[in-house]
CSV table of C-alpha atoms and ligand atoms in Angstrom, one decimal:
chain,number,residue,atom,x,y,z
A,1,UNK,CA,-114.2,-114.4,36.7
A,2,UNK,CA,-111.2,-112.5,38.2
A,3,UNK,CA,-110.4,-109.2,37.4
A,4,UNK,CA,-106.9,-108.7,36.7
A,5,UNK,CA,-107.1,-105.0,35.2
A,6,UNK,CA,-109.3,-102.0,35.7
A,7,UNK,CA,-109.1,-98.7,34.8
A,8,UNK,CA,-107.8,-96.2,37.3
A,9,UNK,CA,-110.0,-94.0,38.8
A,10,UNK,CA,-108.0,-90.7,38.2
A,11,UNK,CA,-108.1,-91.6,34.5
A,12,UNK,CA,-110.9,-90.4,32.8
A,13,UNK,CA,-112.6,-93.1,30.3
A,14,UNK,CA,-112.6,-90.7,27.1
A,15,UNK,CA,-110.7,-91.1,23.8
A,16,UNK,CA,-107.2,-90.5,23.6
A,17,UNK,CA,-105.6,-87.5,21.0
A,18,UNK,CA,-102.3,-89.4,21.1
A,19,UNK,CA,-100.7,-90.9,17.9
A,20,UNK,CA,-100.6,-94.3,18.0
A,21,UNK,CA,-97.1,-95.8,19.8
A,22,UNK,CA,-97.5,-92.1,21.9
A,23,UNK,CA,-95.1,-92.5,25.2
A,24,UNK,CA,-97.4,-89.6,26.5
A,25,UNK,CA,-100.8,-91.7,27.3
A,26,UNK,CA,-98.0,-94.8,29.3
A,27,UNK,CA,-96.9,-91.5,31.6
A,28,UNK,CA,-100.8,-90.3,32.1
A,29,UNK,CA,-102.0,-93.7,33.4
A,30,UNK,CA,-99.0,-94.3,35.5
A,31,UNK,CA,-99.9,-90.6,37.3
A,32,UNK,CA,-102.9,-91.9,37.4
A,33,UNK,CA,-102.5,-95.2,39.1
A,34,UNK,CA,-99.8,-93.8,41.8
A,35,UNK,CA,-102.6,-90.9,42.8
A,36,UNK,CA,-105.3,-93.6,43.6
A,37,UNK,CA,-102.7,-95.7,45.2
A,38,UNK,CA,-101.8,-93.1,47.4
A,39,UNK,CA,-105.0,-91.6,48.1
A,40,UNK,CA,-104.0,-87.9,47.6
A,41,UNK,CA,-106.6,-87.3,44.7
A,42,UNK,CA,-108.7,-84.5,46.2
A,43,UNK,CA,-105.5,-82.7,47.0
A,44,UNK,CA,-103.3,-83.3,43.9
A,45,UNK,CA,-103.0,-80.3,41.8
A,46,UNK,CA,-101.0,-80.8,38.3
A,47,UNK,CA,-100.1,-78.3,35.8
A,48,UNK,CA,-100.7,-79.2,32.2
A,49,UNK,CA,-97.7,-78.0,29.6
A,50,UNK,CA,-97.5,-76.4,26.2
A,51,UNK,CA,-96.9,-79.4,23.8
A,52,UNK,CA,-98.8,-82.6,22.7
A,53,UNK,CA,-99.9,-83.0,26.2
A,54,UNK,CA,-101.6,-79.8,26.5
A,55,UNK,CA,-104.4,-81.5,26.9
A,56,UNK,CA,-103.5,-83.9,29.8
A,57,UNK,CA,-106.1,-82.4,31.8
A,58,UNK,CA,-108.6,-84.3,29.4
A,59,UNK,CA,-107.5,-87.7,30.9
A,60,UNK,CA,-106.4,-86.8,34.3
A,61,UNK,CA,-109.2,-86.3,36.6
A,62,UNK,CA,-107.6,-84.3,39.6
A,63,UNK,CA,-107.6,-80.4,39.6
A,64,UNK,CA,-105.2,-79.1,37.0
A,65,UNK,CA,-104.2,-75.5,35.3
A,66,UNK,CA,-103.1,-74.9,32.2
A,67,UNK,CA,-99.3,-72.3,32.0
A,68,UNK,CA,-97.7,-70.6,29.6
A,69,UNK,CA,-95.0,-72.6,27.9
A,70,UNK,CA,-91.9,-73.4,30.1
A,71,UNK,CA,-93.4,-71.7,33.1
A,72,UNK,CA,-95.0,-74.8,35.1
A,73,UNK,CA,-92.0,-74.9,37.7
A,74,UNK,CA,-92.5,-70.6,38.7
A,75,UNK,CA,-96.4,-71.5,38.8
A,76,UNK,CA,-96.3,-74.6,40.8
A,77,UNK,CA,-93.8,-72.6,43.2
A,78,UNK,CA,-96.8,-70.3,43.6
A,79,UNK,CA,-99.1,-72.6,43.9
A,80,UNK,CA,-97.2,-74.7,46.9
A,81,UNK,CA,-95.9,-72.0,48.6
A,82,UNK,CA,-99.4,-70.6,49.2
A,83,UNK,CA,-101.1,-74.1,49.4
A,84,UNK,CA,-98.7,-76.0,51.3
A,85,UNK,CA,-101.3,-78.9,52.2
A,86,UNK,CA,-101.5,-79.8,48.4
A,87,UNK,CA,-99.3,-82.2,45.8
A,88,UNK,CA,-98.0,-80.0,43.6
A,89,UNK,CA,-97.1,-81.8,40.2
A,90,UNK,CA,-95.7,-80.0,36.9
A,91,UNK,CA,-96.1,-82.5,33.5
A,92,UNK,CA,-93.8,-80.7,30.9
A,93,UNK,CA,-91.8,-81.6,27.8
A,94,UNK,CA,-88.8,-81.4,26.3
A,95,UNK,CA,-89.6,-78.3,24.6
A,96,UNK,CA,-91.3,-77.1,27.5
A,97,UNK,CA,-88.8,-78.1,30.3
A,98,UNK,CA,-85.3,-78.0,28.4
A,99,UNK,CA,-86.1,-75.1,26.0
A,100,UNK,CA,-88.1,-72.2,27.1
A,101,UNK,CA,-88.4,-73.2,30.6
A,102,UNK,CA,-84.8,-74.2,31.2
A,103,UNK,CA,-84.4,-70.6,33.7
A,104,UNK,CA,-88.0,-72.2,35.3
A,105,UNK,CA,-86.5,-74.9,36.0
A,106,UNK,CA,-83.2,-74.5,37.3
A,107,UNK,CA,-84.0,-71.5,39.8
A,108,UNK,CA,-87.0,-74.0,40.8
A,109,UNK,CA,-84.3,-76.5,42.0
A,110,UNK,CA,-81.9,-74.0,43.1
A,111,UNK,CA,-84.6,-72.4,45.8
A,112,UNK,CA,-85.4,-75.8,46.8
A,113,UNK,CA,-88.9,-75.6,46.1
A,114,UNK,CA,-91.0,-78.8,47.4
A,115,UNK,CA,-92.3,-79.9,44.0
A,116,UNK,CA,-92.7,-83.1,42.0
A,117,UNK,CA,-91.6,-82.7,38.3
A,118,UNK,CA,-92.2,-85.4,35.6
A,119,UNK,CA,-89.7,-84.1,32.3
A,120,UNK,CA,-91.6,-86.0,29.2
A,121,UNK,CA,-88.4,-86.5,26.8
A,122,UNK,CA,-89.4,-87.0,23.5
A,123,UNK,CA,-86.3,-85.6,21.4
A,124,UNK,CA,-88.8,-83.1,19.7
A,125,UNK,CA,-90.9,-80.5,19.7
A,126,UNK,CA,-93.6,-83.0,18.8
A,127,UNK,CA,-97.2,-80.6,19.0
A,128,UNK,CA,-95.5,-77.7,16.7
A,129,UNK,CA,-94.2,-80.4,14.1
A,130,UNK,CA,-91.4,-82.2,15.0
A,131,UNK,CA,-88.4,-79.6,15.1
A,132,UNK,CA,-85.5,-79.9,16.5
A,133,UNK,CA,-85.1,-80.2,20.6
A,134,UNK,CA,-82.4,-79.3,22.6
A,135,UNK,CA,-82.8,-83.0,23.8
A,136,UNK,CA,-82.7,-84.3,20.3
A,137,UNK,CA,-79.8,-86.8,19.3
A,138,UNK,CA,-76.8,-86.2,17.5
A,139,UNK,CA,-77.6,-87.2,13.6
A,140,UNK,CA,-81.2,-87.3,14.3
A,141,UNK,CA,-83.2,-86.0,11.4
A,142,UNK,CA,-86.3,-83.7,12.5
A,143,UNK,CA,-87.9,-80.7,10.5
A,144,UNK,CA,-85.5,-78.5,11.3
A,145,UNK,CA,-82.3,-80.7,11.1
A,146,UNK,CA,-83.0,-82.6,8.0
A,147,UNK,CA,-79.5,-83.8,7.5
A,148,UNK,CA,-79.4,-85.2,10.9
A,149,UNK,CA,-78.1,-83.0,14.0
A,150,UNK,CA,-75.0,-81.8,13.7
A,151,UNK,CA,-72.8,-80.6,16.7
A,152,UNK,CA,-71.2,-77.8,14.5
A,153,UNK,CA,-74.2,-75.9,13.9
A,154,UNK,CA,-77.1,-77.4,16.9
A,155,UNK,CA,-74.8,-78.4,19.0
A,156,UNK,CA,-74.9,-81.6,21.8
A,157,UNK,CA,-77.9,-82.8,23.3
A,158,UNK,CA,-78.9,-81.4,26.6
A,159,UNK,CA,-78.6,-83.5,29.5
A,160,UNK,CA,-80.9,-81.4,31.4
A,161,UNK,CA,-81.3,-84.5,34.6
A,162,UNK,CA,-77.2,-84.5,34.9
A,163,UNK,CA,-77.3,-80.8,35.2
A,164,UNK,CA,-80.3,-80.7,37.9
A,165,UNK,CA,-78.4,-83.2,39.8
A,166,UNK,CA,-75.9,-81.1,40.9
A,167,UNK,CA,-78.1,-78.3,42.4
A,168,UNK,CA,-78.1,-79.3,46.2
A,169,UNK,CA,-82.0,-77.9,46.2
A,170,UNK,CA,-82.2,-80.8,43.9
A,171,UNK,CA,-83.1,-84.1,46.2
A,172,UNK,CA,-84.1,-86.7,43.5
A,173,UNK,CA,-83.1,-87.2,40.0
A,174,UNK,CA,-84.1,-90.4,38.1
A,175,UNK,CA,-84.3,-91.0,34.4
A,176,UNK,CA,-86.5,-93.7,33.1
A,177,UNK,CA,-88.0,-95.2,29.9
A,178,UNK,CA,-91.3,-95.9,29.1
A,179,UNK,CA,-90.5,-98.3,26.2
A,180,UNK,CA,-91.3,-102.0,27.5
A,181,UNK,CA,-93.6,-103.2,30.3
A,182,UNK,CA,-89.7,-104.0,32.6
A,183,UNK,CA,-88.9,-99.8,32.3
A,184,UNK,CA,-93.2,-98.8,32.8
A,185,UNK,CA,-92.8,-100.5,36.2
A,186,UNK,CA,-89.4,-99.2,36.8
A,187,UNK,CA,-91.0,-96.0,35.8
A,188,UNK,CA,-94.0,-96.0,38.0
A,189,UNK,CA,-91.4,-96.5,41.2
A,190,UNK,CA,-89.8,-93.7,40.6
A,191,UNK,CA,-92.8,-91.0,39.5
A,192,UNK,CA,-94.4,-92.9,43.1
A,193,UNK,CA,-91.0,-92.2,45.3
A,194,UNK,CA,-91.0,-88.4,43.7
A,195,UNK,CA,-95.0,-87.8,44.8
A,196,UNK,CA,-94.0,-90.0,48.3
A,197,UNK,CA,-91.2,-87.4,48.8
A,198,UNK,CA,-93.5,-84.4,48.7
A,199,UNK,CA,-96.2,-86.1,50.8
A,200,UNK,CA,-93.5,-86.8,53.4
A,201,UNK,CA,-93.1,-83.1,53.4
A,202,UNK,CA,-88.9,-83.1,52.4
A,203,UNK,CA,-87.7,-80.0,51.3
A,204,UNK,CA,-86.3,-80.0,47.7
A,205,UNK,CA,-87.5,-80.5,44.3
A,206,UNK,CA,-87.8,-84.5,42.8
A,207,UNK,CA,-87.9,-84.9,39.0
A,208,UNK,CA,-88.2,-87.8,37.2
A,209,UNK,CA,-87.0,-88.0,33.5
A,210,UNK,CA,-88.7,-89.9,31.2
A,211,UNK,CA,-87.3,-91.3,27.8
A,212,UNK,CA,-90.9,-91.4,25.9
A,213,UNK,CA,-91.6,-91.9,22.2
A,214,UNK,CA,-93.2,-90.0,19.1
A,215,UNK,CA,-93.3,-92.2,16.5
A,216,UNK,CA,-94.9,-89.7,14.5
A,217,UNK,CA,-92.1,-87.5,14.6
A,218,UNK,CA,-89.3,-89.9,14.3
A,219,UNK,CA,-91.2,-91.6,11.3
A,220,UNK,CA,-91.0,-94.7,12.6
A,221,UNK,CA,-93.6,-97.5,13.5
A,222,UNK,CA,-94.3,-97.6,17.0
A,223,UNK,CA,-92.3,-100.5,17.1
A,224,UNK,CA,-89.5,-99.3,15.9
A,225,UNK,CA,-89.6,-96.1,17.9
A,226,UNK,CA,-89.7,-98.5,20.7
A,227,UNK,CA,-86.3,-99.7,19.7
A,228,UNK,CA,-84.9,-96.4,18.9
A,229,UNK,CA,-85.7,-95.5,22.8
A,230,UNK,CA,-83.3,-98.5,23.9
A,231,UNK,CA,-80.5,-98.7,21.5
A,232,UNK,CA,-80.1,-94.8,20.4
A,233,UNK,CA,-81.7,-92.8,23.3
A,234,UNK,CA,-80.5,-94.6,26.2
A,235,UNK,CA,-76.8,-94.0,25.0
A,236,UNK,CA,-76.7,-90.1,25.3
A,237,UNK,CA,-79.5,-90.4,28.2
A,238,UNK,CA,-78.5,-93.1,30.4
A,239,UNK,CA,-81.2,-94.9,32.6
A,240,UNK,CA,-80.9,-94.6,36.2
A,241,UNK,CA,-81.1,-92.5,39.7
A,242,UNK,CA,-78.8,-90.0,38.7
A,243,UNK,CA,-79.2,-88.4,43.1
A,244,UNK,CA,-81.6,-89.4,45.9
B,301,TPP,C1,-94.3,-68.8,24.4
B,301,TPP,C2,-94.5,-69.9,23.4
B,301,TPP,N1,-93.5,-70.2,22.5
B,301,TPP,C3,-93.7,-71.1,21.6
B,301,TPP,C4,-94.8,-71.8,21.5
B,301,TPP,C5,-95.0,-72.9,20.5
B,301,TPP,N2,-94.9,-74.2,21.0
B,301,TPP,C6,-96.0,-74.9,21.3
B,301,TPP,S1,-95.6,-76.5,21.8
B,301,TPP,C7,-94.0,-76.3,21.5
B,301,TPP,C8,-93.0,-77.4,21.8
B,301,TPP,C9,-93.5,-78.6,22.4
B,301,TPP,O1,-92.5,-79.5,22.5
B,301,TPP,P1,-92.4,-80.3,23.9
B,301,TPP,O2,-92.4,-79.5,25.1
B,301,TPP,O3,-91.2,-81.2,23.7
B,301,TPP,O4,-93.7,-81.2,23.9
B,301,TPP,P2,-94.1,-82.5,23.0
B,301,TPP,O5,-95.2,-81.9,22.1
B,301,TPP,O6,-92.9,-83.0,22.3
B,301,TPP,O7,-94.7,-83.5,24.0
B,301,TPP,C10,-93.7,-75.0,21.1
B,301,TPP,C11,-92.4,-74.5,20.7
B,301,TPP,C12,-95.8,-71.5,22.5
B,301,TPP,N3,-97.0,-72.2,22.5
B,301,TPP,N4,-95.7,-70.6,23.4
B,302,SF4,S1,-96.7,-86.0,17.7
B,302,SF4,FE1,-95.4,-87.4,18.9
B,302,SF4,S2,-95.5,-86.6,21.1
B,302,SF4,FE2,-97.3,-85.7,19.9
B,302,SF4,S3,-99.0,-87.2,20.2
B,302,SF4,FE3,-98.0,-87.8,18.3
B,302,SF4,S4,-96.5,-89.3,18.9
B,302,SF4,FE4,-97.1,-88.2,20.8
B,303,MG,MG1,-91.0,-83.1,23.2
């Protein structure tokens, strides 16, 4: 018989935490995959965020630390600049990248730093309850918007890949989905080019955005949230290399 799939690996065989439908556990094997593909295992550091996938280091099987929320980018700066032979890669959320971490972030791609970023956007805070985001779409209802987001009092959705993009230090900006098997192997190419970029030693940080579901906190089936990703999110977050 052939052997057409296998796991990875870099990802450990142990039960997931994820709900079901969770965009998080697509992301983690696709890490997974490109690290054996490209050999760099026993050099790969990644840095685990506050948020549902606090516990990434459960599934990923390279070294990984665990930072305060938001502050993966000033850690990982650390962490390369003083091991300059290592992959360096942060895992963060929304709430993690685009809320408390937004200064992390920005001064990470103003200085240049020589980092790979994956940006997990779920439209929520999904692992305190499902609040509000500054990602989260106008008229969507979360815990703390529960008349739908309104830009009057919350605001407009942050488009926090179109801002990176125009940092010079900034030398690759995709955003991708993770919502059908087309945009996973769309997805995988870019999170690949962004490690590929480091090993070849450029100068600059690479993020890759990726539109990822919670069904759990947009109370929809999996199925639906699936939907949701390609008719509702993909409007205010457009796929695409946005630089690089
Ligand atoms: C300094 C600090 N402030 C607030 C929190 C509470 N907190 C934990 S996870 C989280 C948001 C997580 O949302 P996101 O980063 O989008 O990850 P998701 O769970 O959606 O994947 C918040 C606010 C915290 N742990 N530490
Ligand atoms: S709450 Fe949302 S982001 Fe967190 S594990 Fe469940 S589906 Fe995933
Ligand atoms: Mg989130």
């Amino acid at each position: 018989m052939k052997t057409v799939f296998r796991r990875t690996a870099t990802y450990k065989d142990v039960p997931t935490h994820y709900c079901p439908g969770c965009g998080h556990g697509i992301v983690h094997r696709l890490i997974a995959e490109i690290i054996d593909e490209l050999g760099i295992r026993d050099r790969t550091i990644g840095i685990a965020p506050v948020g549902c996938a606090v516990l990434a280091y459960n599934y990923l099987d390279v070294d990984m630390i665990e930072v305060a929320h938001g502050r993966a980018p000033a850690v990982a700066t650390g962490m390369k600049r003083t091991n300059p032979d290592k992959i360096i890669f942060s895992y963060q959320g929304d709430g993690d990248l685009a809320a408390i971490g937004t200064a992390e972030i920005i001064h990470a791609a103003h200085r240049a730093e020589q980092l790979t970023v994956i940006f997990i956007n779920n439209a929520v805070f999904g692992m305190t309850g499902g609040q509000m985001a500054p990602t989260t779409v106008l008229g969507q209802v979360t815990a703390t918007t529960q008349k739908g987001r309104q830009t009057t009092n919350e605001g407009y959705p942050l488009q926090v890949s179109e801002v990176l993009a125009v940092l010079p230090g900034a030398i690759y900006i995709e955003r991708c989905s993770v919502h059908n098997p087309a945009q996973i192997r769309k997805a995988k190419k870019a999170i690949k080019h962004a490690f590929e970029l480091q090993m070849g030693g450029t100068e600059g940080l690479s993020l890759v955005e990726v539109l990822s579901s919670c069904p759990t906190y947009w109370r929809m089936t999996p199925a639906k949230a699936m939907e949701w990703i390609e008719k509702e999110m993909t409007k205010v977050f457009p796929l695409g290399r946005l630089k690089g």
